[in-house]
Amino acid sequence: MASFIIEGGRQLSGTITPQGAKNEALEVICATLLTSEKVTISNIPNIRDVQNLILLLKDIGVKVSMPEGEQKGTYTFMADELNIEYLKSDDFIRKCAELRGSVMMIGPLLARMGKAIIAKPGGDKIGRRRLDTHFLGFERLGAHFNHVPERGVYEITANRLHGTYMLLDEASVTGTANIIMAAVLAKGVTTIYNAACEPYIQQLCNMLNSMGAHISGIASNLLTIRGVKELHGTQHTILPDMIEVGSFIGMAAMVGNGITIKNVSLRNLGIIPNTFRRMGIKIREEGDNLFIPYMRHYEIQSFIDGTIMTLADAPWPGLTPDLISVLITVASQARGSVLFHQKMFESRLFFVDKLIDMGAQIILCDPHRAVVVGHDRKLQLRGGRMSSPDIRAGIALLIAALSAKGVSRIDNIEQIDRGYENIEHRLNALGAQISRIS
């Protein structure tokens, strides 16, 4: 297990570029299973979850290479000789159970090979993350499930999937992605209502269309998919990671002395910049870059009627739940108070006890709501020892440690590595003092 040692209180300045989007990478890499032809994907982030997924694809027979002369993060995938027998092995099931993103292999394997296996996937410990939407969608397409209790898995089979109409029980991003990838090779027309419409889903649909799929309604919650017999190869570039962009905005507000975030794909950030602006943070748009100046104070807005600001997560185009942890940390040094309502996961707010130990004024009302009373920088957070419970809480604690007085230690940073590429070196280049120890 590795840890970060952080010397707090340093001001950061300079330019930083976000990595490729983790969530999009997991989806489009799984989509390469839908064709036997070569698929080239650029801007793949070098992070733990993505690399583990690539290794898992290699295990089932996908040929993976990094073409010479291409930009960093470019891989080619060719799934022309899949080892379906490996799907039955204990080794495959164990690896799936350790990787949340493995669940998105099910749709492509079911569509192309007629069989797949579901093991309970791993990932962040942020509360219940059910797979009902995936199951119900596959069943509507004609798949059959067989529970194998002694192995803790479900075997899924289908001679040929058939298009249908379905109303999803929730706008699940991974559920929508999985159903889309199953439906593109189904016979007939599939209509998905209440579909997730995040930029990651839009990117997946655009990539599949470039491979020969017929998907319409992209960017809406009503998708129509006309099934085709086969897909071909393509080239695809992953968007910048909007969660990393938001994390850097929060970092710049807390400890920045003028930070530029480059190549953010502003049109795909949704309400993220304006959410930080409601926290009083100044953000200047310069083409496709964002500049956050030094701010001695930033003041949380109130609603028009004067009531306390409330920020709540919601499906796209609402506020992504992945930034709630960072926003809570940023609010701890703002002028004013704000209520955060984290609706989607019941354990994601439990990291705030670590911020409270550092001196933040936070009232945890229940598993879903927290009130933050900002210090207005009159009381600096204290350094301490803490452990990262999940990816997003981990980066929030790292930001808090950068602003704190004294030295902090964050254990279990493998969680941070799952979502942020080479983060200590990138922040040290801005003036941070972060070292990694084993």
CSV table of C-alpha atoms in Angstrom, one decimal:
chain,number,residue,atom,x,y,z
A,1,MET,CA,0.0,0.0,0.0
A,2,ALA,CA,1.4,3.4,-0.9
A,3,SER,CA,0.9,6.8,0.7
A,4,PHE,CA,1.3,10.5,-0.2
A,5,ILE,CA,3.3,12.9,2.1
A,6,ILE,CA,2.1,16.4,1.4
A,7,GLU,CA,3.7,19.6,2.6
A,8,GLY,CA,0.8,22.0,2.8
A,9,GLY,CA,0.5,25.8,2.5
A,10,ARG,CA,2.2,26.2,-0.8
A,11,GLN,CA,0.7,28.3,-3.6
A,12,LEU,CA,0.5,26.7,-7.0
A,13,SER,CA,0.8,28.4,-10.4
A,14,GLY,CA,1.3,27.5,-14.0
A,15,THR,CA,-0.5,25.4,-16.6
A,16,ILE,CA,-2.0,21.9,-16.4
A,17,THR,CA,-3.7,19.7,-19.0
A,18,PRO,CA,-6.5,17.2,-18.1
A,19,GLN,CA,-6.1,13.6,-19.0
A,20,GLY,CA,-8.5,11.6,-21.2
A,21,ALA,CA,-11.9,10.9,-19.6
A,22,LYS,CA,-11.7,7.7,-17.4
A,23,ASN,CA,-15.4,6.9,-17.7
A,24,GLU,CA,-15.4,7.3,-21.5
A,25,ALA,CA,-12.3,5.2,-21.8
A,26,LEU,CA,-13.9,2.3,-20.0
A,27,GLU,CA,-16.9,2.4,-22.3
A,28,VAL,CA,-15.1,2.7,-25.7
A,29,ILE,CA,-12.4,0.2,-24.9
A,30,CYS,CA,-15.2,-2.4,-24.1
A,31,ALA,CA,-16.8,-1.4,-27.4
A,32,THR,CA,-13.8,-2.7,-29.3
A,33,LEU,CA,-15.1,-6.2,-28.5
A,34,LEU,CA,-18.0,-5.6,-31.0
A,35,THR,CA,-15.8,-6.0,-34.1
A,36,SER,CA,-13.0,-8.3,-35.4
A,37,GLU,CA,-11.4,-5.3,-37.2
A,38,LYS,CA,-8.8,-3.0,-35.8
A,39,VAL,CA,-10.0,-0.1,-33.6
A,40,THR,CA,-7.6,2.8,-32.7
A,41,ILE,CA,-8.3,4.9,-29.6
A,42,SER,CA,-6.3,8.0,-28.7
A,43,ASN,CA,-6.0,10.0,-25.4
A,44,ILE,CA,-6.5,6.9,-23.2
A,45,PRO,CA,-5.5,7.9,-19.6
A,46,ASN,CA,-2.7,5.8,-18.0
A,47,ILE,CA,-4.6,5.1,-14.8
A,48,ARG,CA,-5.1,1.9,-12.8
A,49,ASP,CA,-8.7,1.1,-13.7
A,50,VAL,CA,-8.1,1.6,-17.4
A,51,GLN,CA,-4.9,-0.4,-17.5
A,52,ASN,CA,-6.6,-3.3,-15.6
A,53,LEU,CA,-9.4,-3.3,-18.1
A,54,ILE,CA,-6.9,-3.4,-21.0
A,55,LEU,CA,-5.1,-6.4,-19.3
A,56,LEU,CA,-8.4,-8.1,-18.9
A,57,LEU,CA,-9.2,-7.7,-22.6
A,58,LYS,CA,-5.7,-9.2,-23.4
A,59,ASP,CA,-6.6,-12.2,-21.2
A,60,ILE,CA,-9.6,-13.0,-23.4
A,61,GLY,CA,-7.6,-12.8,-26.6
A,62,VAL,CA,-7.8,-9.1,-27.7
A,63,LYS,CA,-4.6,-8.0,-29.5
A,64,VAL,CA,-3.5,-4.7,-27.9
A,65,SER,CA,-0.6,-2.6,-29.2
A,66,MET,CA,0.7,1.0,-29.0
A,67,PRO,CA,1.5,2.2,-32.5
A,68,GLU,CA,5.0,3.8,-33.0
A,69,GLY,CA,4.9,7.4,-33.9
A,70,GLU,CA,1.5,8.0,-32.4
A,71,GLN,CA,0.7,10.4,-29.6
A,72,LYS,CA,0.9,9.2,-26.0
A,73,GLY,CA,-2.2,7.3,-24.9
A,74,THR,CA,-2.9,5.8,-28.4
A,75,TYR,CA,-3.7,2.1,-28.5
A,76,THR,CA,-5.0,-0.3,-31.2
A,77,PHE,CA,-7.4,-3.2,-30.3
A,78,MET,CA,-8.2,-6.2,-32.5
A,79,ALA,CA,-10.7,-8.7,-31.1
A,80,ASP,CA,-10.5,-11.2,-34.0
A,81,GLU,CA,-9.6,-14.3,-31.9
A,82,LEU,CA,-11.5,-14.2,-28.6
A,83,ASN,CA,-11.0,-17.0,-26.1
A,84,ILE,CA,-14.6,-17.5,-24.9
A,85,GLU,CA,-13.6,-20.5,-22.7
A,86,TYR,CA,-11.6,-18.1,-20.5
A,87,LEU,CA,-14.8,-16.4,-19.5
A,88,LYS,CA,-15.7,-19.5,-17.5
A,89,SER,CA,-12.4,-19.5,-15.5
A,90,ASP,CA,-12.1,-18.5,-11.8
A,91,ASP,CA,-9.3,-16.2,-12.8
A,92,PHE,CA,-11.6,-14.2,-15.1
A,93,ILE,CA,-14.3,-14.0,-12.4
A,94,ARG,CA,-11.8,-12.8,-9.8
A,95,LYS,CA,-10.5,-10.1,-12.0
A,96,CYS,CA,-14.0,-8.9,-12.9
A,97,ALA,CA,-14.9,-8.7,-9.2
A,98,GLU,CA,-11.9,-6.4,-8.7
A,99,LEU,CA,-12.8,-4.0,-11.5
A,100,ARG,CA,-16.0,-2.0,-11.8
A,101,GLY,CA,-15.5,-1.3,-15.5
A,102,SER,CA,-15.5,-5.0,-16.3
A,103,VAL,CA,-19.4,-4.9,-16.2
A,104,MET,CA,-19.4,-3.0,-19.6
A,105,MET,CA,-17.8,-6.1,-21.3
A,106,ILE,CA,-21.1,-7.9,-20.9
A,107,GLY,CA,-23.1,-6.0,-23.6
A,108,PRO,CA,-20.5,-6.4,-26.4
A,109,LEU,CA,-19.8,-10.1,-25.5
A,110,LEU,CA,-23.5,-10.9,-25.4
A,111,ALA,CA,-24.2,-9.2,-28.7
A,112,ARG,CA,-21.3,-10.6,-30.6
A,113,MET,CA,-20.6,-14.0,-29.0
A,114,GLY,CA,-24.0,-14.8,-27.5
A,115,LYS,CA,-22.8,-15.4,-24.0
A,116,ALA,CA,-21.3,-13.5,-21.1
A,117,ILE,CA,-20.8,-13.8,-17.3
A,118,ILE,CA,-21.6,-11.3,-14.6
A,119,ALA,CA,-19.6,-11.3,-11.4
A,120,LYS,CA,-20.2,-8.7,-8.7
A,121,PRO,CA,-17.9,-5.9,-9.8
A,122,GLY,CA,-15.5,-4.0,-7.6
A,123,GLY,CA,-14.8,-0.2,-7.5
A,124,ASP,CA,-15.4,2.6,-5.1
A,125,LYS,CA,-17.0,1.9,-1.7
A,126,ILE,CA,-19.5,4.6,-2.0
A,127,GLY,CA,-22.7,2.7,-1.3
A,128,ARG,CA,-25.0,0.4,-3.2
A,129,ARG,CA,-24.4,0.4,-7.0
A,130,ARG,CA,-27.0,-2.0,-8.4
A,131,LEU,CA,-27.0,-3.6,-11.8
A,132,ASP,CA,-30.7,-4.0,-12.2
A,133,THR,CA,-30.8,-1.6,-15.2
A,134,HIS,CA,-28.3,-3.8,-17.0
A,135,PHE,CA,-30.2,-7.0,-16.2
A,136,LEU,CA,-33.6,-5.7,-17.2
A,137,GLY,CA,-32.3,-4.2,-20.4
A,138,PHE,CA,-30.6,-7.4,-21.5
A,139,GLU,CA,-33.7,-9.4,-20.7
A,140,ARG,CA,-35.8,-7.0,-22.8
A,141,LEU,CA,-33.5,-7.7,-25.7
A,142,GLY,CA,-34.0,-11.5,-25.3
A,143,ALA,CA,-31.2,-12.6,-23.0
A,144,HIS,CA,-31.6,-15.5,-20.5
A,145,PHE,CA,-29.9,-15.6,-17.1
A,146,ASN,CA,-28.7,-18.6,-15.1
A,147,HIS,CA,-27.6,-18.0,-11.5
A,148,VAL,CA,-24.6,-20.1,-10.3
A,149,PRO,CA,-24.7,-19.4,-6.5
A,150,GLU,CA,-21.6,-21.5,-5.7
A,151,ARG,CA,-19.5,-19.2,-7.9
A,152,GLY,CA,-21.5,-16.0,-7.2
A,153,VAL,CA,-22.1,-15.3,-10.9
A,154,TYR,CA,-24.8,-15.1,-13.5
A,155,GLU,CA,-24.4,-16.7,-16.8
A,156,ILE,CA,-26.1,-14.9,-19.7
A,157,THR,CA,-26.9,-16.4,-23.1
A,158,ALA,CA,-28.8,-15.3,-26.2
A,159,ASN,CA,-29.0,-17.0,-29.6
A,160,ARG,CA,-29.7,-13.6,-31.2
A,161,LEU,CA,-30.8,-10.4,-29.5
A,162,HIS,CA,-34.0,-8.7,-30.8
A,163,GLY,CA,-34.7,-5.0,-30.8
A,164,THR,CA,-37.5,-3.7,-28.5
A,165,TYR,CA,-38.8,-0.7,-26.7
A,166,MET,CA,-37.6,-0.2,-23.1
A,167,LEU,CA,-38.1,2.5,-20.4
A,168,LEU,CA,-35.1,2.4,-18.1
A,169,ASP,CA,-35.8,2.3,-14.4
A,170,GLU,CA,-33.0,4.9,-13.9
A,171,ALA,CA,-30.8,6.9,-16.2
A,172,SER,CA,-27.8,4.7,-15.4
A,173,VAL,CA,-24.7,5.7,-17.4
A,174,THR,CA,-23.1,2.3,-17.4
A,175,GLY,CA,-26.5,0.6,-17.8
A,176,THR,CA,-27.2,2.8,-20.9
A,177,ALA,CA,-23.8,2.1,-22.3
A,178,ASN,CA,-24.1,-1.6,-21.9
A,179,ILE,CA,-27.6,-1.8,-23.4
A,180,ILE,CA,-26.5,0.4,-26.4
A,181,MET,CA,-23.5,-2.0,-27.1
A,182,ALA,CA,-25.8,-5.0,-26.9
A,183,ALA,CA,-28.5,-3.4,-29.1
A,184,VAL,CA,-26.3,-2.3,-32.0
A,185,LEU,CA,-26.0,-5.9,-33.2
A,186,ALA,CA,-29.6,-6.9,-32.3
A,187,LYS,CA,-32.1,-7.8,-35.0
A,188,GLY,CA,-34.6,-5.0,-35.5
A,189,VAL,CA,-35.0,-1.6,-33.8
A,190,THR,CA,-34.3,-0.8,-30.1
A,191,THR,CA,-35.7,2.3,-28.5
A,192,ILE,CA,-34.3,3.3,-25.1
A,193,TYR,CA,-36.2,5.9,-23.2
A,194,ASN,CA,-34.8,7.6,-20.0
A,195,ALA,CA,-31.3,6.9,-21.4
A,196,ALA,CA,-28.3,8.6,-19.8
A,197,CYS,CA,-27.0,11.3,-22.1
A,198,GLU,CA,-23.7,12.3,-20.6
A,199,PRO,CA,-20.9,13.3,-23.0
A,200,TYR,CA,-19.4,9.9,-22.4
A,201,ILE,CA,-22.5,8.2,-23.8
A,202,GLN,CA,-22.6,10.7,-26.7
A,203,GLN,CA,-18.9,9.8,-27.5
A,204,LEU,CA,-19.7,6.0,-27.4
A,205,CYS,CA,-22.6,6.5,-29.7
A,206,ASN,CA,-20.6,8.5,-32.2
A,207,MET,CA,-17.8,6.0,-32.1
A,208,LEU,CA,-20.3,3.1,-32.8
A,209,ASN,CA,-21.8,5.0,-35.6
A,210,SER,CA,-18.4,5.5,-37.2
A,211,MET,CA,-18.1,1.6,-36.9
A,212,GLY,CA,-21.3,1.2,-38.9
A,213,ALA,CA,-24.0,1.3,-36.2
A,214,HIS,CA,-27.2,3.3,-36.7
A,215,ILE,CA,-28.0,5.3,-33.5
A,216,SER,CA,-30.1,8.4,-33.5
A,217,GLY,CA,-31.2,10.7,-30.7
A,218,ILE,CA,-27.7,11.2,-29.5
A,219,ALA,CA,-27.4,13.7,-26.7
A,220,SER,CA,-31.1,13.1,-25.7
A,221,ASN,CA,-32.7,10.7,-23.3
A,222,LEU,CA,-34.5,8.9,-26.2
A,223,LEU,CA,-32.2,6.7,-28.3
A,224,THR,CA,-33.2,4.7,-31.4
A,225,ILE,CA,-30.9,2.0,-32.5
A,226,ARG,CA,-31.4,0.1,-35.7
A,227,GLY,CA,-29.4,-3.2,-35.4
A,228,VAL,CA,-26.8,-4.2,-38.0
A,229,LYS,CA,-25.2,-7.5,-38.8
A,230,GLU,CA,-21.6,-6.4,-38.1
A,231,LEU,CA,-19.4,-3.5,-37.2
A,232,HIS,CA,-16.0,-2.5,-38.7
A,233,GLY,CA,-12.9,-0.8,-37.4
A,234,THR,CA,-12.5,2.9,-36.7
A,235,GLN,CA,-10.4,5.6,-35.0
A,236,HIS,CA,-11.6,7.5,-32.0
A,237,THR,CA,-10.3,10.3,-29.6
A,238,ILE,CA,-11.4,10.4,-26.0
A,239,LEU,CA,-12.6,13.7,-24.5
A,240,PRO,CA,-10.7,15.5,-21.7
A,241,ASP,CA,-11.9,14.2,-18.3
A,242,MET,CA,-14.5,16.7,-17.0
A,243,ILE,CA,-14.0,15.4,-13.4
A,244,GLU,CA,-10.3,16.2,-13.5
A,245,VAL,CA,-11.1,19.6,-14.9
A,246,GLY,CA,-13.5,20.3,-12.0
A,247,SER,CA,-10.9,18.9,-9.5
A,248,PHE,CA,-8.3,21.4,-10.9
A,249,ILE,CA,-10.7,24.3,-10.7
A,250,GLY,CA,-11.3,23.5,-7.0
A,251,MET,CA,-7.6,23.1,-6.4
A,252,ALA,CA,-6.9,26.4,-8.1
A,253,ALA,CA,-9.5,28.1,-5.9
A,254,MET,CA,-8.0,26.7,-2.7
A,255,VAL,CA,-4.2,27.0,-3.3
A,256,GLY,CA,-3.8,28.6,-6.7
A,257,ASN,CA,-1.8,31.7,-7.6
A,258,GLY,CA,-3.0,31.8,-11.2
A,259,ILE,CA,-3.6,28.5,-12.9
A,260,THR,CA,-4.5,27.7,-16.5
A,261,ILE,CA,-6.3,24.5,-17.3
A,262,LYS,CA,-5.7,23.7,-21.0
A,263,ASN,CA,-7.8,22.0,-23.6
A,264,VAL,CA,-10.8,21.3,-21.4
A,265,SER,CA,-13.5,20.8,-24.2
A,266,LEU,CA,-15.6,23.6,-22.7
A,267,ARG,CA,-18.7,22.7,-24.6
A,268,ASN,CA,-18.7,19.3,-22.9
A,269,LEU,CA,-18.3,20.6,-19.3
A,270,GLY,CA,-22.0,21.4,-18.9
A,271,ILE,CA,-22.8,23.3,-15.7
A,272,ILE,CA,-19.5,22.5,-14.0
A,273,PRO,CA,-17.9,25.9,-14.5
A,274,ASN,CA,-21.1,27.8,-13.4
A,275,THR,CA,-21.4,25.6,-10.3
A,276,PHE,CA,-18.0,26.7,-9.2
A,277,ARG,CA,-18.9,30.3,-10.0
A,278,ARG,CA,-21.9,30.0,-7.7
A,279,MET,CA,-19.3,29.2,-5.0
A,280,GLY,CA,-17.7,32.6,-5.8
A,281,ILE,CA,-14.8,31.3,-7.9
A,282,LYS,CA,-13.7,33.4,-10.8
A,283,ILE,CA,-13.2,31.5,-14.0
A,284,ARG,CA,-12.0,33.1,-17.2
A,285,GLU,CA,-12.6,31.3,-20.5
A,286,GLU,CA,-9.8,31.7,-23.0
A,287,GLY,CA,-10.7,29.8,-26.1
A,288,ASP,CA,-10.8,26.1,-24.9
A,289,ASN,CA,-8.7,26.9,-21.8
A,290,LEU,CA,-9.8,28.0,-18.3
A,291,PHE,CA,-7.9,30.5,-16.2
A,292,ILE,CA,-8.5,30.7,-12.4
A,293,PRO,CA,-6.8,33.7,-10.8
A,294,TYR,CA,-5.6,34.0,-7.3
A,295,MET,CA,-8.5,34.8,-4.9
A,296,ARG,CA,-7.9,35.9,-1.4
A,297,HIS,CA,-11.7,35.4,-0.8
A,298,TYR,CA,-14.5,33.7,-2.7
A,299,GLU,CA,-18.1,34.1,-1.5
A,300,ILE,CA,-20.9,31.6,-1.9
A,301,GLN,CA,-23.9,33.0,-3.6
A,302,SER,CA,-27.4,32.7,-2.1
A,303,PHE,CA,-30.6,32.1,-4.0
A,304,ILE,CA,-32.6,35.1,-5.3
A,305,ASP,CA,-34.9,35.0,-2.2
A,306,GLY,CA,-31.9,35.1,0.1
A,307,THR,CA,-32.1,31.5,1.2
A,308,ILE,CA,-28.9,29.3,1.7
A,309,MET,CA,-27.4,27.9,-1.5
A,310,THR,CA,-28.1,24.2,-2.1
A,311,LEU,CA,-26.1,22.2,-4.5
A,312,ALA,CA,-27.4,18.7,-5.5
A,313,ASP,CA,-26.2,16.1,-7.9
A,314,ALA,CA,-28.4,14.9,-10.8
A,315,PRO,CA,-28.1,13.0,-14.0
A,316,TRP,CA,-26.7,14.9,-17.0
A,317,PRO,CA,-27.1,17.8,-17.7
A,318,GLY,CA,-27.3,18.2,-13.9
A,319,LEU,CA,-24.3,18.3,-11.6
A,320,THR,CA,-22.2,15.1,-11.7
A,321,PRO,CA,-22.0,13.4,-8.3
A,322,ASP,CA,-18.2,12.8,-8.9
A,323,LEU,CA,-17.5,16.5,-8.0
A,324,ILE,CA,-19.5,16.7,-4.8
A,325,SER,CA,-16.4,15.7,-2.7
A,326,VAL,CA,-14.3,18.4,-4.3
A,327,LEU,CA,-17.0,21.1,-3.9
A,328,ILE,CA,-17.4,20.3,-0.2
A,329,THR,CA,-13.6,20.8,0.3
A,330,VAL,CA,-13.6,24.1,-1.6
A,331,ALA,CA,-16.6,25.3,0.4
A,332,SER,CA,-14.7,24.8,3.6
A,333,GLN,CA,-12.6,27.9,2.9
A,334,ALA,CA,-15.3,30.0,1.2
A,335,ARG,CA,-17.2,33.0,2.7
A,336,GLY,CA,-20.7,31.8,3.5
A,337,SER,CA,-22.6,28.5,3.9
A,338,VAL,CA,-23.9,25.9,1.5
A,339,LEU,CA,-26.0,22.7,1.8
A,340,PHE,CA,-24.8,19.8,-0.3
A,341,HIS,CA,-27.4,17.1,-1.2
A,342,GLN,CA,-25.7,13.9,-2.5
A,343,LYS,CA,-28.7,11.9,-3.8
A,344,MET,CA,-27.2,9.1,-5.7
A,345,PHE,CA,-24.8,7.2,-3.3
A,346,GLU,CA,-25.4,6.8,0.4
A,347,SER,CA,-21.7,6.5,1.5
A,348,ARG,CA,-20.0,9.2,-0.5
A,349,LEU,CA,-20.2,11.8,2.2
A,350,PHE,CA,-18.7,9.8,4.9
A,351,PHE,CA,-15.2,11.1,4.1
A,352,VAL,CA,-16.2,14.5,5.6
A,353,ASP,CA,-15.2,13.3,9.1
A,354,LYS,CA,-11.6,13.6,7.8
A,355,LEU,CA,-12.1,17.2,6.8
A,356,ILE,CA,-13.7,17.9,10.2
A,357,ASP,CA,-10.6,16.5,11.9
A,358,MET,CA,-8.6,19.0,9.8
A,359,GLY,CA,-10.7,21.8,11.2
A,360,ALA,CA,-13.5,22.2,8.6
A,361,GLN,CA,-16.9,23.3,9.9
A,362,ILE,CA,-19.2,20.7,8.4
A,363,ILE,CA,-22.5,19.3,9.7
A,364,LEU,CA,-23.3,15.9,8.3
A,365,CYS,CA,-27.1,15.9,8.5
A,366,ASP,CA,-27.5,12.3,7.2
A,367,PRO,CA,-25.8,10.0,4.7
A,368,HIS,CA,-27.0,12.3,1.8
A,369,ARG,CA,-26.8,15.8,3.1
A,370,ALA,CA,-24.0,18.0,4.6
A,371,VAL,CA,-23.9,21.7,5.5
A,372,VAL,CA,-20.6,23.4,5.1
A,373,VAL,CA,-19.9,26.7,7.0
A,374,GLY,CA,-17.0,28.3,5.3
A,375,HIS,CA,-13.9,29.7,7.2
A,376,ASP,CA,-13.3,32.5,4.7
A,377,ARG,CA,-9.6,31.5,5.1
A,378,LYS,CA,-9.6,32.9,8.7
A,379,LEU,CA,-8.8,29.4,10.0
A,380,GLN,CA,-6.4,27.3,8.0
A,381,LEU,CA,-7.0,23.5,7.8
A,382,ARG,CA,-4.6,21.4,9.8
A,383,GLY,CA,-2.4,18.7,8.3
A,384,GLY,CA,-3.1,15.1,9.5
A,385,ARG,CA,-3.1,11.5,8.6
A,386,MET,CA,-6.0,10.1,6.6
A,387,SER,CA,-6.9,7.3,4.2
A,388,SER,CA,-8.6,7.6,0.8
A,389,PRO,CA,-11.9,5.7,0.7
A,390,ASP,CA,-12.6,6.2,-3.0
A,391,ILE,CA,-11.3,8.0,-6.1
A,392,ARG,CA,-13.1,11.3,-5.7
A,393,ALA,CA,-12.8,11.6,-1.9
A,394,GLY,CA,-9.1,10.9,-2.4
A,395,ILE,CA,-8.5,13.9,-4.7
A,396,ALA,CA,-10.7,16.1,-2.4
A,397,LEU,CA,-8.5,15.1,0.6
A,398,LEU,CA,-5.3,15.8,-1.5
A,399,ILE,CA,-6.6,19.3,-2.3
A,400,ALA,CA,-7.4,19.8,1.4
A,401,ALA,CA,-3.9,18.7,2.4
A,402,LEU,CA,-2.3,21.1,-0.1
A,403,SER,CA,-4.1,24.0,1.6
A,404,ALA,CA,-3.5,22.7,5.2
A,405,LYS,CA,-0.9,24.0,7.6
A,406,GLY,CA,1.8,21.4,8.2
A,407,VAL,CA,2.5,18.0,6.8
A,408,SER,CA,-0.3,15.5,5.9
A,409,ARG,CA,-0.2,11.8,5.0
A,410,ILE,CA,-2.8,10.1,2.8
A,411,ASP,CA,-2.9,6.3,2.8
A,412,ASN,CA,-4.5,4.0,0.3
A,413,ILE,CA,-3.6,6.3,-2.6
A,414,GLU,CA,-4.1,3.4,-5.0
A,415,GLN,CA,-7.7,4.7,-5.0
A,416,ILE,CA,-6.5,8.0,-6.3
A,417,ASP,CA,-4.3,6.2,-8.9
A,418,ARG,CA,-7.5,4.5,-10.2
A,419,GLY,CA,-8.7,7.9,-11.6
A,420,TYR,CA,-5.8,10.4,-11.8
A,421,GLU,CA,-2.7,9.8,-13.9
A,422,ASN,CA,0.6,10.6,-12.4
A,423,ILE,CA,-1.0,13.2,-10.2
A,424,GLU,CA,1.8,14.0,-7.8
A,425,HIS,CA,4.3,14.8,-10.6
A,426,ARG,CA,1.7,17.0,-12.4
A,427,LEU,CA,0.9,19.0,-9.3
A,428,ASN,CA,4.6,19.2,-8.2
A,429,ALA,CA,5.2,20.8,-11.6
A,430,LEU,CA,2.9,23.6,-10.4
A,431,GLY,CA,4.8,24.1,-7.1
A,432,ALA,CA,3.3,21.4,-4.8
A,433,GLN,CA,5.4,19.3,-2.5
A,434,ILE,CA,4.0,15.8,-2.7
A,435,SER,CA,6.1,12.6,-2.3
A,436,ARG,CA,5.0,9.0,-2.7
A,437,ILE,CA,6.1,6.4,-0.2
A,438,SER,CA,5.5,2.6,0.0
